[in-house]
Structure formats: structure tokens, C-alpha cells
Amino acid sequence: MSELKLCQGTRCHTYHTQDRLKGSKDNKTIQTRRRSNFYYGNGNFCSLNCQNDWFSEYGTKAIDHFGRLTEPKHLTEDNAWHKGYDWRGSSDQSHLYYFINAITKERRTITEEQYDDRNYVLNTN
Ligand SMILES: [Zn+2]
């Protein structure tokens, strides 16, 4: 049995839901959610609301702590390839698979196997 994690939402305990209400008859409190797994924010939050609460309170500090972006990042021709597909036609259920370069708009046809292969890339990094 895996250990239970607490939602990291700063206001999780302020949302009035039945599952957050804990304790015995005279000693009930509304508590931060505790689960084996959460689906938001890399498994740290019980809901998008809680993730947003955390970001509202700590997001700017976190960005400043880990390094604020001060220059735009660049995607070059060498790294602008992405996969796509077209329907071949109504009578034929297959697709036409390709790589397209977002900068040059060059298009290269690939096979379905290459399309499905996550390791098959044209980008240089
Ligand atoms: Zn929460």
C-alpha cells in the first residue's frame, strides 16, 4: 500500500465538500485532501482549482527562484519538425503521414510505423 499524499493546494481545506469533512462527531474539521494519487500538477494537487491557488500564491516566487526567462527562446529550422497526417480519401480509411517543418513549411512523407514511433524524429535535439 502506497503512502497517502496531501494536496499541496494552499486553500484545499477551505472548499466545503463532504469528502474533506473528517473527524468524530464533536471534533469535525474540513481537511486538506489526502490520496494515494492526484491527477493535477505532476501529482501534487487534487484539482485544477488547488493548482491555481498554489500558483497564485507562490508562482511568481517560484519563477524568480528557478530562473525567470529574460530572453525569448528560439526554435530553429533544425528543430521545427513535427508530425501530422491527412485523410487519404473517403473510400480509403488510411492516412497520409508526414513531417512538416514549422519554419520552412517543407513536408516529408513518412510511413505509419514511423509516425507511431515516438523515437523517430527529425529534430536534432
Ligand atoms: Zn486540493
Coordinates of C-alpha atoms and ligand atoms in Angstrom, one line a residue:
M1 CA 0.0 0.0 0.0
S2 CA 1.4 3.3 -1.1
E3 CA 1.6 6.3 1.3
L4 CA -1.0 8.9 1.1
K5 CA -0.1 12.3 -0.2
L6 CA -1.6 15.6 0.8
C7 CA -2.9 18.0 -1.8
Q8 CA -0.4 21.0 -1.9
G9 CA -3.2 23.5 -2.6
T10 CA -3.0 26.4 -0.2
R11 CA -6.8 26.6 0.1
C12 CA -7.8 23.0 -0.3
H13 CA -9.1 22.8 3.2
T14 CA -11.4 25.8 2.6
Y15 CA -13.5 24.1 -0.1
H16 CA -16.6 22.6 1.5
T17 CA -17.0 19.1 0.2
Q18 CA -18.2 16.0 2.0
D19 CA -15.0 14.1 1.4
R20 CA -13.0 16.8 3.2
L21 CA -15.1 16.6 6.3
K22 CA -13.2 14.4 8.8
G23 CA -13.2 13.5 12.5
S24 CA -15.6 12.2 15.1
K25 CA -18.9 13.7 16.0
D26 CA -17.8 16.6 18.3
N27 CA -14.4 17.1 16.6
K28 CA -15.1 17.5 12.9
T29 CA -12.9 19.6 10.7
I30 CA -12.7 20.2 6.9
Q31 CA -9.2 19.0 5.9
T32 CA -6.8 19.1 3.0
R33 CA -7.4 16.2 0.7
R34 CA -5.3 13.1 1.2
R35 CA -5.0 10.5 -1.6
S36 CA -2.6 7.9 -2.9
N37 CA -2.6 9.7 -6.3
F38 CA -3.5 13.2 -7.6
Y39 CA -4.0 14.0 -11.3
Y40 CA -3.0 17.7 -11.4
G41 CA 0.3 19.5 -11.3
N42 CA 2.6 16.4 -11.5
G43 CA 0.5 14.6 -8.9
N44 CA 0.7 17.4 -6.3
F45 CA -2.9 18.8 -6.5
C46 CA -6.4 17.3 -6.1
S47 CA -7.9 19.7 -8.6
L48 CA -7.1 22.4 -11.1
N49 CA -8.5 24.9 -8.6
C50 CA -6.0 23.8 -6.0
Q51 CA -3.2 24.0 -8.5
N52 CA -4.2 27.5 -9.5
D53 CA -4.4 28.5 -5.8
W54 CA -0.9 27.4 -5.3
F55 CA 0.3 29.2 -8.4
S56 CA -1.5 32.4 -7.3
E57 CA 0.4 32.4 -4.0
Y58 CA 3.8 31.0 -5.0
G59 CA 4.1 31.1 -8.8
T60 CA 6.0 34.4 -9.1
K61 CA 8.4 33.4 -6.3
A62 CA 9.0 30.0 -7.9
I63 CA 9.8 31.5 -11.3
D64 CA 12.2 34.0 -9.7
H65 CA 13.8 31.2 -7.7
F66 CA 14.3 28.8 -10.6
G67 CA 15.2 31.4 -13.1
R68 CA 13.0 33.9 -14.9
L69 CA 13.2 33.8 -18.7
T70 CA 14.8 37.1 -19.8
E71 CA 15.3 36.4 -23.5
P72 CA 12.9 34.7 -25.9
K73 CA 13.7 31.0 -26.7
H74 CA 14.2 30.2 -30.4
L75 CA 13.1 27.2 -32.4
T76 CA 15.4 26.9 -35.4
E77 CA 14.8 25.1 -38.7
D78 CA 16.7 22.1 -37.4
N79 CA 14.2 21.7 -34.6
A80 CA 10.9 22.8 -36.0
W81 CA 9.8 19.4 -37.4
H82 CA 6.5 17.9 -36.2
K83 CA 4.4 15.0 -37.3
G84 CA 1.0 15.3 -38.9
Y85 CA -1.5 13.3 -41.0
D86 CA -4.2 13.8 -43.6
W87 CA -7.1 11.6 -44.5
R88 CA -6.2 9.9 -47.8
G89 CA -9.8 9.8 -49.0
S90 CA -13.3 8.6 -48.1
S91 CA -13.0 5.2 -49.7
D92 CA -9.7 4.5 -48.2
Q93 CA -9.6 4.5 -44.3
S94 CA -5.8 5.1 -44.2
H95 CA -3.9 8.4 -43.6
L96 CA -1.1 10.1 -45.4
Y97 CA 1.6 10.7 -42.7
Y98 CA 4.3 13.3 -42.9
F99 CA 6.7 15.6 -41.1
I100 CA 6.3 19.3 -41.6
N101 CA 8.8 22.0 -40.7
A102 CA 7.0 24.8 -38.9
I103 CA 9.5 27.4 -40.3
T104 CA 10.3 26.3 -43.8
K105 CA 6.9 24.5 -44.4
E106 CA 8.8 21.7 -46.1
R107 CA 6.8 18.4 -45.9
R108 CA 8.3 14.9 -46.0
T109 CA 6.1 11.8 -46.3
I110 CA 6.7 9.1 -43.7
T111 CA 5.2 5.6 -43.1
E112 CA 2.5 4.9 -40.4
E113 CA 5.2 3.0 -38.5
Q114 CA 7.5 6.0 -38.5
Y115 CA 4.5 8.2 -37.4
D116 CA 3.7 5.9 -34.5
D117 CA 7.4 5.6 -33.4
R118 CA 8.0 8.2 -30.8
N119 CA 11.7 7.9 -31.2
Y120 CA 11.6 8.6 -35.0
V121 CA 12.2 12.3 -35.1
L122 CA 13.9 14.7 -37.5
N123 CA 14.7 17.4 -34.9
T124 CA 18.4 17.5 -33.9
N125 CA 17.7 17.6 -30.2
Ligands
ZN1 ZN -6.8 20.2 -3.1

